[in-house]
Amino acid sequence: MKKDKSFRPDRVLSYFRVEWFPLLLVTLSGLVYNIGLLAAPWFEGRLAQCLADILGGSETAAQMALLVLAYIAVTLLVQAARFIKRFYVRRFANNINRRMKGILYANLVRQSRAALEKEGAGELMTKAIADVDDCVEGMRKFTTEVFDTGVALAGYAVMLLVYDWRLAILGLLFTPVSYVCAAGMKKPVQRAGAAYKKAAGALSSATLDRARNAVTYRIYGCEEARMEKYEEALSLYEKTAVRNNVWQSALPPLYLAESEAGTLFILWFGAKNVLGTGWSSWDIAAFTTFLSCFTKLVVKSSKVAKLF
């Protein structure tokens, strides 16, 4: 009972507080998963070095087989942690979705009929379905893409700095550019999303009006006029939906391309490190690990940029 009194449905933090147990499991499994991701670049580097040593005659295939088995075992452990994380993230999102919609439906039931008719049935349906789903999706993305991706980004960055801090800083100079571009594109994306929701509400209202008053419109000869109005609402909905989807799907590849511009420096200066004329002394394993780690970092970074 005490928990119910402290719960405030108008505060997002209250929903996080109520779902503390799924979030605890998400945190533990997320730490294991994201820290375990650092093993993949290291194993890729060791496998590349082992293959070069086998070709040079200094290693045997048995050593390669041991590395492969260890890689498989670590990958299974990491994927098991990922399964637990994703399962409880979905449970966390579903619980919040159910709770939010229950509160919203209860408020709608308590409102007067005049207030409901004034706001419009289509707008209310949009709020009850689309708005809650969008809010829950944002909370889910915050939990996954910011929390555990932040842990992975920090781990990748530390790994790059350990191998060669000068080259790491040079390669990571382009990563903040994607964040700046994402922040600048936030307003057009939000305008497109708002227009899409407004068109969806108008279409819902038109659909309900057509279904409810179809016989009346047919009797008074207004069916063709209402059909034209409905087609206009449908056409506007289709245009805004396409525009919104374009904004949502076209920008992430741009963020990824901006972040990966640092790969050119890694290929150039990393090759010098392997030859012994660069800032650090590398072998094939170090070069492969550094390049793989940087690639995984920029992919994660481009996903985080979408949240801006």
CSV table of C-alpha atoms in Angstrom, one decimal:
chain,number,residue,atom,x,y,z
A,1,MET,CA,0.0,0.0,0.0
A,2,LYS,CA,2.9,2.3,0.8
A,3,LYS,CA,4.3,1.6,-2.6
A,4,ASP,CA,1.0,2.6,-4.3
A,5,LYS,CA,1.0,5.9,-2.5
A,6,SER,CA,4.5,6.8,-3.6
A,7,PHE,CA,3.8,5.9,-7.2
A,8,ARG,CA,3.2,8.9,-9.4
A,9,PRO,CA,1.8,8.0,-12.9
A,10,ASP,CA,2.9,11.3,-14.3
A,11,ARG,CA,6.6,10.7,-13.5
A,12,VAL,CA,8.7,8.3,-15.7
A,13,LEU,CA,11.0,7.6,-12.8
A,14,SER,CA,8.1,6.0,-10.9
A,15,TYR,CA,7.7,3.3,-13.6
A,16,PHE,CA,11.4,2.5,-13.4
A,17,ARG,CA,11.2,2.3,-9.6
A,18,VAL,CA,8.3,-0.1,-9.7
A,19,GLU,CA,10.1,-2.4,-12.2
A,20,TRP,CA,13.3,-2.6,-10.1
A,21,PHE,CA,13.6,-6.4,-10.2
A,22,PRO,CA,13.6,-6.8,-14.0
A,23,LEU,CA,16.0,-3.8,-14.2
A,24,LEU,CA,18.3,-5.5,-11.7
A,25,LEU,CA,18.5,-8.6,-13.9
A,26,VAL,CA,19.0,-6.4,-17.0
A,27,THR,CA,21.8,-4.6,-15.2
A,28,LEU,CA,23.7,-7.8,-14.2
A,29,SER,CA,23.2,-9.6,-17.5
A,30,GLY,CA,23.9,-6.5,-19.4
A,31,LEU,CA,27.3,-6.0,-17.7
A,32,VAL,CA,28.3,-9.6,-18.4
A,33,TYR,CA,27.2,-9.3,-22.0
A,34,ASN,CA,28.8,-6.0,-22.8
A,35,ILE,CA,32.1,-6.7,-21.0
A,36,GLY,CA,32.1,-10.1,-22.7
A,37,LEU,CA,31.8,-8.4,-26.1
A,38,LEU,CA,35.5,-7.3,-25.6
A,39,ALA,CA,36.5,-10.9,-25.9
A,40,ALA,CA,35.4,-11.0,-29.6
A,41,PRO,CA,38.0,-8.6,-31.0
A,42,TRP,CA,40.8,-10.2,-28.9
A,43,PHE,CA,40.0,-13.7,-30.2
A,44,GLU,CA,39.8,-12.4,-33.7
A,45,GLY,CA,43.2,-10.9,-33.4
A,46,ARG,CA,44.6,-14.1,-31.8
A,47,LEU,CA,43.1,-16.3,-34.6
A,48,ALA,CA,44.6,-14.0,-37.3
A,49,GLN,CA,48.0,-14.2,-35.6
A,50,CYS,CA,47.8,-18.0,-35.2
A,51,LEU,CA,46.9,-18.4,-38.8
A,52,ALA,CA,49.9,-16.3,-39.8
A,53,ASP,CA,52.1,-18.4,-37.5
A,54,ILE,CA,50.8,-21.6,-39.0
A,55,LEU,CA,51.6,-20.4,-42.4
A,56,GLY,CA,55.1,-19.5,-41.2
A,57,GLY,CA,55.6,-22.9,-39.6
A,58,SER,CA,55.9,-21.7,-36.0
A,59,GLU,CA,52.4,-23.0,-34.8
A,60,THR,CA,50.3,-26.0,-35.4
A,61,ALA,CA,46.6,-26.5,-36.2
A,62,ALA,CA,46.0,-27.8,-32.7
A,63,GLN,CA,46.6,-24.4,-31.3
A,64,MET,CA,44.1,-22.9,-33.7
A,65,ALA,CA,41.6,-25.5,-32.7
A,66,LEU,CA,42.0,-24.6,-29.0
A,67,LEU,CA,41.5,-21.0,-29.8
A,68,VAL,CA,38.4,-21.8,-31.8
A,69,LEU,CA,36.9,-23.9,-28.9
A,70,ALA,CA,37.6,-21.1,-26.4
A,71,TYR,CA,36.1,-18.6,-28.7
A,72,ILE,CA,32.9,-20.7,-29.1
A,73,ALA,CA,32.7,-21.2,-25.3
A,74,VAL,CA,33.0,-17.5,-24.6
A,75,THR,CA,30.5,-16.6,-27.3
A,76,LEU,CA,28.0,-19.0,-25.9
A,77,LEU,CA,28.4,-17.4,-22.4
A,78,VAL,CA,28.0,-13.9,-23.9
A,79,GLN,CA,24.9,-14.9,-25.9
A,80,ALA,CA,23.3,-16.5,-22.9
A,81,ALA,CA,23.8,-13.2,-21.0
A,82,ARG,CA,22.3,-11.4,-24.0
A,83,PHE,CA,19.3,-13.7,-24.0
A,84,ILE,CA,18.6,-13.0,-20.3
A,85,LYS,CA,19.1,-9.2,-20.9
A,86,ARG,CA,16.7,-9.1,-23.8
A,87,PHE,CA,14.1,-11.3,-22.1
A,88,TYR,CA,13.9,-9.1,-19.0
A,89,VAL,CA,14.0,-5.9,-21.1
A,90,ARG,CA,11.0,-7.0,-23.0
A,91,ARG,CA,9.3,-8.0,-19.7
A,92,PHE,CA,10.1,-4.6,-18.3
A,93,ALA,CA,8.6,-2.9,-21.4
A,94,ASN,CA,5.5,-5.0,-21.4
A,95,ASN,CA,4.8,-4.4,-17.7
A,96,ILE,CA,5.1,-0.7,-18.2
A,97,ASN,CA,2.9,-0.8,-21.3
A,98,ARG,CA,0.2,-2.6,-19.4
A,99,ARG,CA,0.5,-0.3,-16.4
A,100,MET,CA,0.4,2.9,-18.5
A,101,LYS,CA,-2.6,1.7,-20.6
A,102,GLY,CA,-4.4,0.6,-17.5
A,103,ILE,CA,-4.0,4.1,-15.9
A,104,LEU,CA,-5.0,5.8,-19.2
A,105,TYR,CA,-8.1,3.7,-19.7
A,106,ALA,CA,-9.1,4.3,-16.1
A,107,ASN,CA,-8.8,8.0,-16.6
A,108,LEU,CA,-10.8,7.9,-19.8
A,109,VAL,CA,-13.6,5.9,-18.1
A,110,ARG,CA,-13.9,8.6,-15.4
A,111,GLN,CA,-14.2,11.5,-17.9
A,112,SER,CA,-17.5,12.8,-18.9
A,113,ARG,CA,-19.0,12.1,-22.3
A,114,ALA,CA,-18.9,15.8,-23.3
A,115,ALA,CA,-15.2,15.9,-22.5
A,116,LEU,CA,-14.5,12.8,-24.6
A,117,GLU,CA,-16.5,14.1,-27.6
A,118,LYS,CA,-14.8,17.4,-27.4
A,119,GLU,CA,-11.3,15.8,-27.6
A,120,GLY,CA,-12.3,13.4,-30.3
A,121,ALA,CA,-12.4,9.6,-30.5
A,122,GLY,CA,-9.5,9.4,-32.9
A,123,GLU,CA,-7.2,11.5,-30.8
A,124,LEU,CA,-8.1,9.4,-27.7
A,125,MET,CA,-7.4,6.2,-29.6
A,126,THR,CA,-4.0,7.6,-30.8
A,127,LYS,CA,-3.1,8.6,-27.2
A,128,ALA,CA,-4.2,5.2,-25.8
A,129,ILE,CA,-2.3,3.1,-28.3
A,130,ALA,CA,0.4,5.0,-30.2
A,131,ASP,CA,1.5,7.5,-27.6
A,132,VAL,CA,1.8,4.8,-24.9
A,133,ASP,CA,3.7,2.5,-27.2
A,134,ASP,CA,6.1,5.3,-28.2
A,135,CYS,CA,6.7,6.2,-24.6
A,136,VAL,CA,7.4,2.6,-23.6
A,137,GLU,CA,9.6,2.1,-26.7
A,138,GLY,CA,11.6,5.2,-25.7
A,139,MET,CA,12.1,3.8,-22.1
A,140,ARG,CA,13.1,0.5,-23.5
A,141,LYS,CA,15.6,2.1,-25.9
A,142,PHE,CA,17.0,4.2,-23.0
A,143,THR,CA,17.5,1.1,-20.9
A,144,THR,CA,19.2,-0.9,-23.7
A,145,GLU,CA,20.9,1.5,-26.0
A,146,VAL,CA,22.1,4.0,-23.4
A,147,PHE,CA,22.8,1.9,-20.4
A,148,ASP,CA,24.4,-1.2,-21.7
A,149,THR,CA,25.7,0.3,-24.9
A,150,GLY,CA,27.4,2.9,-22.8
A,151,VAL,CA,29.2,0.2,-20.9
A,152,ALA,CA,30.2,-1.4,-24.2
A,153,LEU,CA,31.4,1.9,-25.6
A,154,ALA,CA,33.5,2.6,-22.5
A,155,GLY,CA,35.0,-0.9,-22.7
A,156,TYR,CA,35.9,-0.6,-26.4
A,157,ALA,CA,37.4,2.9,-25.8
A,158,VAL,CA,39.5,1.7,-23.0
A,159,MET,CA,40.7,-1.3,-25.1
A,160,LEU,CA,41.7,1.0,-27.9
A,161,LEU,CA,43.5,3.4,-25.6
A,162,VAL,CA,45.5,0.5,-24.1
A,163,TYR,CA,46.7,-0.7,-27.6
A,164,ASP,CA,47.7,2.8,-28.9
A,165,TRP,CA,46.2,5.9,-27.2
A,166,ARG,CA,47.4,8.3,-29.9
A,167,LEU,CA,45.8,6.3,-32.7
A,168,ALA,CA,42.7,5.8,-30.6
A,169,ILE,CA,42.2,9.5,-30.0
A,170,LEU,CA,42.8,10.2,-33.7
A,171,GLY,CA,40.2,7.6,-34.8
A,172,LEU,CA,37.6,8.6,-32.3
A,173,LEU,CA,37.7,12.3,-33.3
A,174,PHE,CA,34.9,11.6,-35.8
A,175,THR,CA,32.5,9.8,-33.4
A,176,PRO,CA,31.2,13.0,-31.7
A,177,VAL,CA,30.4,14.4,-35.2
A,178,SER,CA,27.6,11.9,-35.5
A,179,TYR,CA,26.2,13.0,-32.2
A,180,VAL,CA,26.3,16.6,-33.3
A,181,CYS,CA,24.5,15.8,-36.6
A,182,ALA,CA,21.9,13.7,-34.7
A,183,ALA,CA,21.2,16.6,-32.3
A,184,GLY,CA,20.8,18.9,-35.3
A,185,MET,CA,18.4,16.6,-37.0
A,186,LYS,CA,16.3,16.1,-33.9
A,187,LYS,CA,13.8,18.9,-34.7
A,188,PRO,CA,12.9,17.7,-38.3
A,189,VAL,CA,12.5,14.1,-37.0
A,190,GLN,CA,10.2,15.3,-34.2
A,191,ARG,CA,8.1,17.4,-36.6
A,192,ALA,CA,7.7,14.5,-38.9
A,193,GLY,CA,6.7,12.2,-36.0
A,194,ALA,CA,4.2,14.8,-34.7
A,195,ALA,CA,2.6,15.2,-38.2
A,196,TYR,CA,2.3,11.5,-38.5
A,197,LYS,CA,0.5,11.1,-35.1
A,198,LYS,CA,-1.8,14.0,-36.0
A,199,ALA,CA,-2.7,12.4,-39.3
A,200,ALA,CA,-3.2,9.0,-37.6
A,201,GLY,CA,-5.6,10.6,-35.2
A,202,ALA,CA,-7.5,12.3,-38.0
A,203,LEU,CA,-7.8,9.0,-39.9
A,204,SER,CA,-9.0,7.2,-36.8
A,205,SER,CA,-11.7,9.8,-36.3
A,206,ALA,CA,-12.7,9.6,-39.9
A,207,THR,CA,-12.9,5.8,-39.8
A,208,LEU,CA,-15.1,5.8,-36.7
A,209,ASP,CA,-17.3,8.6,-38.1
A,210,ARG,CA,-17.8,6.7,-41.4
A,211,ALA,CA,-18.6,3.4,-39.6
A,212,ARG,CA,-21.0,5.0,-37.1
A,213,ASN,CA,-22.9,7.3,-39.5
A,214,ALA,CA,-22.7,5.4,-42.7
A,215,VAL,CA,-26.5,4.8,-42.9
A,216,THR,CA,-27.2,8.5,-42.2
A,217,TYR,CA,-24.8,9.7,-44.9
A,218,ARG,CA,-26.4,7.3,-47.4
A,219,ILE,CA,-29.9,8.5,-46.6
A,220,TYR,CA,-29.1,12.2,-47.0
A,221,GLY,CA,-26.9,11.7,-50.1
A,222,CYS,CA,-23.7,12.7,-48.4
A,223,GLU,CA,-21.9,9.4,-48.9
A,224,GLU,CA,-19.7,10.6,-51.8
A,225,ALA,CA,-18.7,13.8,-50.0
A,226,ARG,CA,-17.7,11.8,-46.9
A,227,MET,CA,-15.9,9.4,-49.1
A,228,GLU,CA,-13.8,12.2,-50.5
A,229,LYS,CA,-13.0,13.5,-47.0
A,230,TYR,CA,-12.0,10.0,-45.9
A,231,GLU,CA,-9.7,9.6,-48.9
A,232,GLU,CA,-8.1,13.0,-48.1
A,233,ALA,CA,-7.4,11.8,-44.5
A,234,LEU,CA,-6.1,8.5,-45.8
A,235,SER,CA,-3.8,10.2,-48.4
A,236,LEU,CA,-2.4,12.6,-45.7
A,237,TYR,CA,-1.8,9.7,-43.4
A,238,GLU,CA,0.1,7.8,-46.1
A,239,LYS,CA,2.3,10.8,-47.0
A,240,THR,CA,3.1,11.6,-43.4
A,241,ALA,CA,3.8,7.9,-42.6
A,242,VAL,CA,6.3,7.7,-45.6
A,243,ARG,CA,7.9,11.0,-44.6
A,244,ASN,CA,8.3,9.8,-41.0
A,245,ASN,CA,9.8,6.5,-42.0
A,246,VAL,CA,12.3,8.1,-44.3
A,247,TRP,CA,13.5,10.4,-41.5
A,248,GLN,CA,13.7,7.4,-39.1
A,249,SER,CA,15.6,5.0,-41.4
A,250,ALA,CA,17.7,7.3,-43.6
A,251,LEU,CA,19.8,8.9,-40.8
A,252,PRO,CA,21.4,6.0,-39.0
A,253,PRO,CA,23.6,5.0,-42.0
A,254,LEU,CA,24.8,8.6,-42.2
A,255,TYR,CA,25.8,8.5,-38.6
A,256,LEU,CA,27.7,5.2,-39.2
A,257,ALA,CA,29.5,6.6,-42.2
A,258,GLU,CA,30.6,9.7,-40.2
A,259,SER,CA,31.9,7.6,-37.3
A,260,GLU,CA,33.8,5.2,-39.6
A,261,ALA,CA,35.9,8.0,-41.2
A,262,GLY,CA,38.5,7.2,-38.6
A,263,THR,CA,39.2,3.8,-40.2
A,264,LEU,CA,41.4,5.5,-42.8
A,265,PHE,CA,43.8,6.6,-40.0
A,266,ILE,CA,43.8,3.2,-38.5
A,267,LEU,CA,44.7,1.5,-41.8
A,268,TRP,CA,47.5,3.9,-42.4
A,269,PHE,CA,49.1,4.3,-38.9
A,270,GLY,CA,48.2,0.8,-37.9
A,271,ALA,CA,50.2,-0.6,-40.8
A,272,LYS,CA,53.1,1.5,-39.6
A,273,ASN,CA,52.8,0.0,-36.2
A,274,VAL,CA,53.0,-3.5,-37.6
A,275,LEU,CA,56.1,-2.5,-39.7
A,276,GLY,CA,57.7,-1.1,-36.5
A,277,THR,CA,57.8,2.5,-37.8
A,278,GLY,CA,54.7,3.8,-35.9
A,279,TRP,CA,53.9,5.0,-32.4
A,280,SER,CA,53.6,1.4,-31.0
A,281,SER,CA,55.0,-2.0,-31.8
A,282,TRP,CA,52.3,-4.3,-33.1
A,283,ASP,CA,51.9,-7.7,-34.6
A,284,ILE,CA,49.0,-9.0,-36.8
A,285,ALA,CA,47.0,-9.9,-33.7
A,286,ALA,CA,47.2,-6.3,-32.3
A,287,PHE,CA,46.3,-4.7,-35.6
A,288,THR,CA,43.3,-7.0,-36.2
A,289,THR,CA,42.1,-6.6,-32.6
A,290,PHE,CA,42.3,-2.8,-32.8
A,291,LEU,CA,40.5,-2.6,-36.2
A,292,SER,CA,37.8,-5.0,-35.1
A,293,CYS,CA,37.3,-3.2,-31.8
A,294,PHE,CA,37.1,0.2,-33.5
A,295,THR,CA,34.5,-1.2,-36.0
A,296,LYS,CA,32.3,-2.5,-33.3
A,297,LEU,CA,32.6,0.7,-31.4
A,298,VAL,CA,31.4,2.9,-34.3
A,299,VAL,CA,28.5,0.5,-35.0
A,300,LYS,CA,27.4,0.9,-31.3
A,301,SER,CA,28.0,4.6,-31.5
A,302,SER,CA,25.8,5.1,-34.5
A,303,LYS,CA,22.9,3.3,-32.6
A,304,VAL,CA,23.4,5.6,-29.7
A,305,ALA,CA,23.3,8.6,-32.0
A,306,LYS,CA,19.7,7.8,-33.0
A,307,LEU,CA,18.6,8.6,-29.4
A,308,PHE,CA,19.8,12.2,-29.8
